[in-house]
Amino acid sequence: MEHTGQLTPFPLDRKLSDQERKNQLKQSEKINIPLLHQLTVIEFNSNWMEVVDKFFFDKGALTFAAGIAFAGIMVVNVLAIIGAVMPMFNGDFGASVLFLLLLIGLPFNYFAWKTLRKEINYTHYPIRFNRKTKTIHVFRQDGSVLNAKWNDVFFTRMPLPRGAWDIVGHILDKDGITVRETFALPATTMSSKDRESSMGYWEFIRRYMEEGPASVSDVLSVCLPIKYRKETLAFSYKRVALSLGSHLHPFILFYYIFYPGRMIAMHFSKIPQWPAEIEAQCPRLEGHDPFFRDASMNT
């Protein structure tokens, strides 16, 4: 689970590193590798494709952890009030030591609450690739939208803490070397083997934008049913099983531990809505679209 860009921001207002230059992924360069959609696609059509953000798959983990911390600190605060404040009113000022525990706990409570609010926000942050206008629309965490030309974005593989890697898109200043904004594709990896699969995902996106829907449509098997509604427990279970390859995968239990947090985070988060001007820039193909796919077509 990796939360760079959510808990901690991507480093901005800096020069591109030598490693980022070395790992650049160029829009015009084809990579001969099996294509992977990574269960990220919400809608796919001849004009544009919409995918989820990098945080969608681990959503709920922060809510679970921060919720337990918040509840625990609240219990300590209540006990401190009972054990300190009430006796202090009765003249027992020795209990003020416990009152200090109450004051110390307040910053931790605030931190836990802020962490909860980072995840209980929107159900997901969609990224829309419009191949007709060669534009990428990125739904930011504050509800605003980043609009960037496909060929102007500097894509690269970026190392993260604890051995993780992201495929990110950098928005550069006019000088071509200063990073002003960064967004991540839903392709975070934790091992060298996973990094190979993330390249298959990059090539899936790249070919769609450069070669069109016919070059990648056969790969797409399932779309996420989250465009107009929140993820259900049943589909969440199916999604995890599909991503792991089996309902009996031992690692599936790890995901189930965080399910209460995921359901809470999904329930209290808002479904993102694109501004009208973005929707106007992204019309679907008039008439029959042979490449149209969404969750209604899942088998």
mmCIF file of N, CA and C in Angstrom, residues 165-263:
data_model
loop_
_atom_site.group_PDB
_atom_site.id
_atom_site.type_symbol
_atom_site.label_atom_id
_atom_site.label_comp_id
_atom_site.label_asym_id
_atom_site.label_seq_id
_atom_site.Cartn_x
_atom_site.Cartn_y
_atom_site.Cartn_z
ATOM 1 N N TRP A 165 7.399 1.804 -6.872
ATOM 2 C CA TRP A 165 7.589 2.603 -8.077
ATOM 3 C C TRP A 165 6.229 3.025 -8.605
ATOM 4 N N ASP A 166 6.171 4.220 -9.136
ATOM 5 C CA ASP A 166 4.969 4.726 -9.808
ATOM 6 C C ASP A 166 5.294 5.049 -11.258
ATOM 7 N N ILE A 167 4.285 4.937 -12.119
ATOM 8 C CA ILE A 167 4.353 5.574 -13.432
ATOM 9 C C ILE A 167 3.605 6.883 -13.297
ATOM 10 N N VAL A 168 4.315 7.987 -13.464
ATOM 11 C CA VAL A 168 3.729 9.305 -13.232
ATOM 12 C C VAL A 168 3.807 10.155 -14.487
ATOM 13 N N GLY A 169 2.936 11.151 -14.515
ATOM 14 C CA GLY A 169 2.979 12.160 -15.552
ATOM 15 C C GLY A 169 3.345 13.490 -14.919
ATOM 16 N N HIS A 170 4.424 14.084 -15.374
ATOM 17 C CA HIS A 170 4.859 15.386 -14.857
ATOM 18 C C HIS A 170 4.374 16.494 -15.798
ATOM 19 N N ILE A 171 3.812 17.533 -15.208
ATOM 20 C CA ILE A 171 3.508 18.754 -15.953
ATOM 21 C C ILE A 171 4.689 19.686 -15.753
ATOM 22 N N LEU A 172 5.388 19.994 -16.835
ATOM 23 C CA LEU A 172 6.603 20.785 -16.744
ATOM 24 C C LEU A 172 6.362 22.258 -17.048
ATOM 25 N N ASP A 173 7.226 23.071 -16.496
ATOM 26 C CA ASP A 173 7.196 24.509 -16.772
ATOM 27 C C ASP A 173 7.671 24.746 -18.215
ATOM 28 N N LYS A 174 7.615 25.972 -18.635
ATOM 29 C CA LYS A 174 8.007 26.309 -20.006
ATOM 30 C C LYS A 174 9.465 25.987 -20.283
ATOM 31 N N ASP A 175 10.281 25.889 -19.214
ATOM 32 C CA ASP A 175 11.696 25.586 -19.423
ATOM 33 C C ASP A 175 11.929 24.114 -19.755
ATOM 34 N N GLY A 176 10.887 23.278 -19.598
ATOM 35 C CA GLY A 176 10.986 21.881 -19.956
ATOM 36 C C GLY A 176 11.701 20.996 -18.960
ATOM 37 N N ILE A 177 12.088 21.543 -17.797
ATOM 38 C CA ILE A 177 12.820 20.739 -16.818
ATOM 39 C C ILE A 177 12.289 20.898 -15.387
ATOM 40 N N THR A 178 11.423 21.884 -15.161
ATOM 41 C CA THR A 178 10.909 22.134 -13.815
ATOM 42 C C THR A 178 9.530 21.500 -13.656
ATOM 43 N N VAL A 179 9.389 20.636 -12.649
ATOM 44 C CA VAL A 179 8.139 19.914 -12.399
ATOM 45 C C VAL A 179 7.177 20.814 -11.633
ATOM 46 N N ARG A 180 6.008 21.106 -12.216
ATOM 47 C CA ARG A 180 5.015 21.957 -11.572
ATOM 48 C C ARG A 180 3.853 21.157 -10.977
ATOM 49 N N GLU A 181 3.531 20.011 -11.569
ATOM 50 C CA GLU A 181 2.455 19.163 -11.046
ATOM 51 C C GLU A 181 2.715 17.729 -11.479
ATOM 52 N N THR A 182 2.257 16.786 -10.663
ATOM 53 C CA THR A 182 2.464 15.368 -10.945
ATOM 54 C C THR A 182 1.184 14.595 -10.670
ATOM 55 N N PHE A 183 0.840 13.679 -11.559
ATOM 56 C CA PHE A 183 -0.251 12.740 -11.301
ATOM 57 C C PHE A 183 0.264 11.336 -11.596
ATOM 58 N N ALA A 184 -0.313 10.356 -10.927
ATOM 59 C CA ALA A 184 0.145 8.979 -11.070
ATOM 60 C C ALA A 184 -0.893 8.135 -11.785
ATOM 61 N N LEU A 185 -0.434 7.229 -12.612
ATOM 62 C CA LEU A 185 -1.314 6.229 -13.199
ATOM 63 C C LEU A 185 -1.552 5.124 -12.167
ATOM 64 N N PRO A 186 -2.643 4.386 -12.295
ATOM 65 C CA PRO A 186 -2.925 3.301 -11.334
ATOM 66 C C PRO A 186 -2.047 2.091 -11.629
ATOM 67 N N ALA A 187 -0.744 2.264 -11.444
ATOM 68 C CA ALA A 187 0.212 1.204 -11.789
ATOM 69 C C ALA A 187 1.360 1.172 -10.790
ATOM 70 N N THR A 188 1.062 1.380 -9.513
ATOM 71 C CA THR A 188 2.089 1.324 -8.482
ATOM 72 C C THR A 188 2.581 -0.109 -8.324
ATOM 73 N N THR A 189 3.885 -0.288 -8.225
ATOM 74 C CA THR A 189 4.464 -1.621 -8.106
ATOM 75 C C THR A 189 5.404 -1.692 -6.911
ATOM 76 N N MET A 190 5.564 -2.923 -6.385
ATOM 77 C CA MET A 190 6.404 -3.130 -5.206
ATOM 78 C C MET A 190 7.536 -4.121 -5.466
ATOM 79 N N SER A 191 7.645 -4.666 -6.673
ATOM 80 C CA SER A 191 8.690 -5.634 -6.981
ATOM 81 C C SER A 191 9.093 -5.495 -8.441
ATOM 82 N N SER A 192 10.226 -6.106 -8.793
ATOM 83 C CA SER A 192 10.698 -6.038 -10.180
ATOM 84 C C SER A 192 9.726 -6.729 -11.126
ATOM 85 N N LYS A 193 9.107 -7.820 -10.667
ATOM 86 C CA LYS A 193 8.121 -8.520 -11.496
ATOM 87 C C LYS A 193 6.912 -7.630 -11.757
ATOM 88 N N ASP A 194 6.456 -6.926 -10.710
ATOM 89 C CA ASP A 194 5.316 -6.027 -10.870
ATOM 90 C C ASP A 194 5.662 -4.867 -11.796
ATOM 91 N N ARG A 195 6.934 -4.455 -11.788
ATOM 92 C CA ARG A 195 7.322 -3.341 -12.648
ATOM 93 C C ARG A 195 7.170 -3.715 -14.122
ATOM 94 N N GLU A 196 7.379 -4.985 -14.439
ATOM 95 C CA GLU A 196 7.164 -5.441 -15.810
ATOM 96 C C GLU A 196 5.688 -5.340 -16.189
ATOM 97 N N SER A 197 4.796 -5.714 -15.245
ATOM 98 C CA SER A 197 3.362 -5.635 -15.535
ATOM 99 C C SER A 197 2.910 -4.188 -15.662
ATOM 100 N N SER A 198 3.536 -3.296 -14.900
ATOM 101 C CA SER A 198 3.167 -1.880 -15.003
ATOM 102 C C SER A 198 3.526 -1.320 -16.380
ATOM 103 N N MET A 199 4.584 -1.849 -16.982
ATOM 104 C CA MET A 199 4.943 -1.420 -18.329
ATOM 105 C C MET A 199 3.894 -1.885 -19.329
ATOM 106 N N GLY A 200 3.306 -3.083 -19.075
ATOM 107 C CA GLY A 200 2.211 -3.549 -19.921
ATOM 108 C C GLY A 200 1.008 -2.639 -19.819
ATOM 109 N N TYR A 201 0.804 -2.055 -18.631
ATOM 110 C CA TYR A 201 -0.309 -1.110 -18.458
ATOM 111 C C TYR A 201 -0.011 0.201 -19.193
ATOM 112 N N TRP A 202 1.219 0.688 -19.045
ATOM 113 C CA TRP A 202 1.591 1.911 -19.763
ATOM 114 C C TRP A 202 1.389 1.739 -21.259
ATOM 115 N N GLU A 203 1.783 0.574 -21.794
ATOM 116 C CA GLU A 203 1.655 0.341 -23.230
ATOM 117 C C GLU A 203 0.186 0.258 -23.636
ATOM 118 N N PHE A 204 -0.662 -0.247 -22.731
ATOM 119 C CA PHE A 204 -2.112 -0.268 -22.973
ATOM 120 C C PHE A 204 -2.644 1.163 -23.161
ATOM 121 N N ILE A 205 -2.247 2.063 -22.277
ATOM 122 C CA ILE A 205 -2.655 3.469 -22.378
ATOM 123 C C ILE A 205 -2.048 4.117 -23.618
ATOM 124 N N ARG A 206 -0.767 3.907 -23.816
ATOM 125 C CA ARG A 206 -0.054 4.548 -24.916
ATOM 126 C C ARG A 206 -0.642 4.152 -26.274
ATOM 127 N N ARG A 207 -0.899 2.847 -26.442
ATOM 128 C CA ARG A 207 -1.427 2.398 -27.734
ATOM 129 C C ARG A 207 -2.840 2.925 -27.973
ATOM 130 N N TYR A 208 -3.635 2.998 -26.918
ATOM 131 C CA TYR A 208 -4.977 3.556 -27.092
ATOM 132 C C TYR A 208 -4.877 4.988 -27.632
ATOM 133 N N MET A 209 -4.018 5.791 -27.022
ATOM 134 C CA MET A 209 -3.899 7.191 -27.419
ATOM 135 C C MET A 209 -3.210 7.358 -28.778
ATOM 136 N N GLU A 210 -2.239 6.510 -29.085
ATOM 137 C CA GLU A 210 -1.458 6.676 -30.303
ATOM 138 C C GLU A 210 -2.018 5.880 -31.489
ATOM 139 N N GLU A 211 -2.586 4.697 -31.231
ATOM 140 C CA GLU A 211 -3.001 3.819 -32.319
ATOM 141 C C GLU A 211 -4.506 3.610 -32.391
ATOM 142 N N GLY A 212 -5.231 3.968 -31.330
ATOM 143 C CA GLY A 212 -6.678 3.860 -31.366
ATOM 144 C C GLY A 212 -7.217 2.661 -30.611
ATOM 145 N N PRO A 213 -8.529 2.611 -30.420
ATOM 146 C CA PRO A 213 -9.157 1.569 -29.598
ATOM 147 C C PRO A 213 -9.009 0.156 -30.153
ATOM 148 N N ALA A 214 -8.929 0.024 -31.464
ATOM 149 C CA ALA A 214 -8.826 -1.313 -32.055
ATOM 150 C C ALA A 214 -7.555 -2.032 -31.623
ATOM 151 N N SER A 215 -6.532 -1.279 -31.264
ATOM 152 C CA SER A 215 -5.246 -1.876 -30.909
ATOM 153 C C SER A 215 -5.234 -2.469 -29.508
ATOM 154 N N VAL A 216 -6.251 -2.133 -28.681
ATOM 155 C CA VAL A 216 -6.233 -2.598 -27.290
ATOM 156 C C VAL A 216 -7.559 -3.181 -26.816
ATOM 157 N N SER A 217 -8.616 -3.049 -27.581
ATOM 158 C CA SER A 217 -9.956 -3.421 -27.102
ATOM 159 C C SER A 217 -10.078 -4.896 -26.757
ATOM 160 N N ASP A 218 -9.333 -5.745 -27.467
ATOM 161 C CA ASP A 218 -9.427 -7.188 -27.211
ATOM 162 C C ASP A 218 -8.892 -7.566 -25.827
ATOM 163 N N VAL A 219 -8.064 -6.719 -25.257
ATOM 164 C CA VAL A 219 -7.469 -7.004 -23.945
ATOM 165 C C VAL A 219 -8.468 -6.743 -22.821
ATOM 166 N N LEU A 220 -9.358 -5.798 -23.046
ATOM 167 C CA LEU A 220 -10.267 -5.349 -21.986
ATOM 168 C C LEU A 220 -11.342 -6.398 -21.700
ATOM 169 N N SER A 221 -11.403 -6.858 -20.470
ATOM 170 C CA SER A 221 -12.346 -7.918 -20.108
ATOM 171 C C SER A 221 -13.422 -7.461 -19.130
ATOM 172 N N VAL A 222 -13.080 -6.545 -18.234
ATOM 173 C CA VAL A 222 -14.015 -6.102 -17.192
ATOM 174 C C VAL A 222 -13.872 -4.602 -16.994
ATOM 175 N N CYS A 223 -15.007 -3.913 -16.801
ATOM 176 C CA CYS A 223 -14.997 -2.490 -16.451
ATOM 177 C C CYS A 223 -15.520 -2.321 -15.028
ATOM 178 N N LEU A 224 -15.029 -1.318 -14.348
ATOM 179 C CA LEU A 224 -15.436 -1.073 -12.964
ATOM 180 C C LEU A 224 -16.801 -0.385 -12.924
ATOM 181 N N PRO A 225 -17.752 -0.898 -12.154
ATOM 182 C CA PRO A 225 -19.109 -0.314 -12.099
ATOM 183 C C PRO A 225 -19.217 0.811 -11.070
ATOM 184 N N ILE A 226 -18.410 1.844 -11.244
ATOM 185 C CA ILE A 226 -18.348 2.894 -10.226
ATOM 186 C C ILE A 226 -18.593 4.284 -10.799
ATOM 187 N N LYS A 227 -18.980 4.366 -12.061
ATOM 188 C CA LYS A 227 -19.148 5.680 -12.678
ATOM 189 C C LYS A 227 -20.309 6.449 -12.057
ATOM 190 N N TYR A 228 -21.421 5.741 -11.802
ATOM 191 C CA TYR A 228 -22.609 6.420 -11.292
ATOM 192 C C TYR A 228 -23.040 5.918 -9.913
ATOM 193 N N ARG A 229 -22.331 4.952 -9.370
ATOM 194 C CA ARG A 229 -22.677 4.423 -8.051
ATOM 195 C C ARG A 229 -21.413 3.996 -7.315
ATOM 196 N N LYS A 230 -21.574 3.797 -6.033
ATOM 197 C CA LYS A 230 -20.434 3.407 -5.215
ATOM 198 C C LYS A 230 -20.223 1.898 -5.285
ATOM 199 N N GLU A 231 -18.987 1.496 -5.112
ATOM 200 C CA GLU A 231 -18.647 0.085 -5.201
ATOM 201 C C GLU A 231 -19.394 -0.725 -4.150
ATOM 202 N N THR A 232 -19.984 -1.829 -4.566
ATOM 203 C CA THR A 232 -20.696 -2.702 -3.643
ATOM 204 C C THR A 232 -19.729 -3.710 -3.033
ATOM 205 N N LEU A 233 -20.132 -4.293 -1.918
ATOM 206 C CA LEU A 233 -19.312 -5.306 -1.265
ATOM 207 C C LEU A 233 -19.117 -6.508 -2.180
ATOM 208 N N ALA A 234 -20.181 -6.879 -2.914
ATOM 209 C CA ALA A 234 -20.108 -8.046 -3.787
ATOM 210 C C ALA A 234 -19.086 -7.828 -4.899
ATOM 211 N N PHE A 235 -19.115 -6.646 -5.543
ATOM 212 C CA PHE A 235 -18.160 -6.428 -6.630
ATOM 213 C C PHE A 235 -16.756 -6.234 -6.081
ATOM 214 N N SER A 236 -16.642 -5.653 -4.903
ATOM 215 C CA SER A 236 -15.323 -5.490 -4.294
ATOM 216 C C SER A 236 -14.665 -6.848 -4.098
ATOM 217 N N TYR A 237 -15.454 -7.808 -3.637
ATOM 218 C CA TYR A 237 -14.964 -9.171 -3.453
ATOM 219 C C TYR A 237 -14.538 -9.772 -4.795
ATOM 220 N N LYS A 238 -15.363 -9.564 -5.826
ATOM 221 C CA LYS A 238 -15.051 -10.086 -7.153
ATOM 222 C C LYS A 238 -13.805 -9.421 -7.718
ATOM 223 N N ARG A 239 -13.678 -8.112 -7.526
ATOM 224 C CA ARG A 239 -12.533 -7.378 -8.057
ATOM 225 C C ARG A 239 -11.220 -7.876 -7.451
ATOM 226 N N VAL A 240 -11.209 -8.067 -6.135
ATOM 227 C CA VAL A 240 -9.992 -8.546 -5.483
ATOM 228 C C VAL A 240 -9.637 -9.947 -5.974
ATOM 229 N N ALA A 241 -10.646 -10.801 -6.104
ATOM 230 C CA ALA A 241 -10.406 -12.169 -6.575
ATOM 231 C C ALA A 241 -9.852 -12.167 -7.999
ATOM 232 N N LEU A 242 -10.393 -11.284 -8.854
ATOM 233 C CA LEU A 242 -9.907 -11.198 -10.226
ATOM 234 C C LEU A 242 -8.465 -10.700 -10.273
ATOM 235 N N SER A 243 -8.154 -9.726 -9.440
ATOM 236 C CA SER A 243 -6.802 -9.167 -9.443
ATOM 237 C C SER A 243 -5.775 -10.172 -8.935
ATOM 238 N N LEU A 244 -6.192 -11.050 -8.003
ATOM 239 C CA LEU A 244 -5.281 -12.053 -7.454
ATOM 240 C C LEU A 244 -5.305 -13.355 -8.247
ATOM 241 N N GLY A 245 -6.316 -13.518 -9.092
ATOM 242 C CA GLY A 245 -6.385 -14.707 -9.917
ATOM 243 C C GLY A 245 -7.220 -15.840 -9.362
ATOM 244 N N SER A 246 -7.704 -15.701 -8.125
ATOM 245 C CA SER A 246 -8.494 -16.774 -7.517
ATOM 246 C C SER A 246 -9.182 -16.280 -6.259
ATOM 247 N N HIS A 247 -10.381 -16.846 -5.991
ATOM 248 C CA HIS A 247 -11.062 -16.562 -4.734
ATOM 249 C C HIS A 247 -10.368 -17.234 -3.547
ATOM 250 N N LEU A 248 -9.484 -18.184 -3.836
ATOM 251 C CA LEU A 248 -8.822 -18.960 -2.783
ATOM 252 C C LEU A 248 -7.385 -18.503 -2.535
ATOM 253 N N HIS A 249 -6.983 -17.441 -3.173
ATOM 254 C CA HIS A 249 -5.618 -16.929 -2.986
ATOM 255 C C HIS A 249 -5.419 -16.573 -1.506
ATOM 256 N N PRO A 250 -4.340 -17.052 -0.864
ATOM 257 C CA PRO A 250 -4.152 -16.777 0.567
ATOM 258 C C PRO A 250 -4.027 -15.299 0.902
ATOM 259 N N PHE A 251 -3.529 -14.509 -0.042
ATOM 260 C CA PHE A 251 -3.343 -13.084 0.209
ATOM 261 C C PHE A 251 -4.667 -12.327 0.273
ATOM 262 N N ILE A 252 -5.751 -12.990 -0.174
ATOM 263 C CA ILE A 252 -7.049 -12.324 -0.197
ATOM 264 C C ILE A 252 -7.516 -11.973 1.217
ATOM 265 N N LEU A 253 -7.069 -12.748 2.199
ATOM 266 C CA LEU A 253 -7.437 -12.480 3.594
ATOM 267 C C LEU A 253 -6.879 -11.140 4.057
ATOM 268 N N PHE A 254 -5.728 -10.756 3.516
ATOM 269 C CA PHE A 254 -5.122 -9.481 3.875
ATOM 270 C C PHE A 254 -6.045 -8.324 3.490
ATOM 271 N N TYR A 255 -6.667 -8.434 2.309
ATOM 272 C CA TYR A 255 -7.585 -7.391 1.857
ATOM 273 C C TYR A 255 -8.856 -7.364 2.715
ATOM 274 N N TYR A 256 -9.309 -8.535 3.123
ATOM 275 C CA TYR A 256 -10.548 -8.592 3.898
ATOM 276 C C TYR A 256 -10.423 -7.922 5.256
ATOM 277 N N ILE A 257 -9.211 -7.880 5.797
ATOM 278 C CA ILE A 257 -9.000 -7.211 7.086
ATOM 279 C C ILE A 257 -9.416 -5.746 7.002
ATOM 280 N N PHE A 258 -9.166 -5.139 5.841
ATOM 281 C CA PHE A 258 -9.432 -3.709 5.678
ATOM 282 C C PHE A 258 -10.816 -3.419 5.102
ATOM 283 N N TYR A 259 -11.615 -4.452 4.866
ATOM 284 C CA TYR A 259 -12.919 -4.242 4.246
ATOM 285 C C TYR A 259 -13.848 -3.310 5.035
ATOM 286 N N PRO A 260 -13.902 -3.418 6.368
ATOM 287 C CA PRO A 260 -14.757 -2.451 7.094
ATOM 288 C C PRO A 260 -14.365 -1.009 6.801
ATOM 289 N N GLY A 261 -13.053 -0.746 6.741
ATOM 290 C CA GLY A 261 -12.587 0.605 6.415
ATOM 291 C C GLY A 261 -12.955 1.000 5.000
ATOM 292 N N ARG A 262 -12.873 0.058 4.054
ATOM 293 C CA ARG A 262 -13.207 0.373 2.662
ATOM 294 C C ARG A 262 -14.681 0.696 2.511
ATOM 295 N N MET A 263 -15.541 -0.089 3.149
ATOM 296 C CA MET A 263 -16.973 0.147 3.040
ATOM 297 C C MET A 263 -17.360 1.489 3.669
#
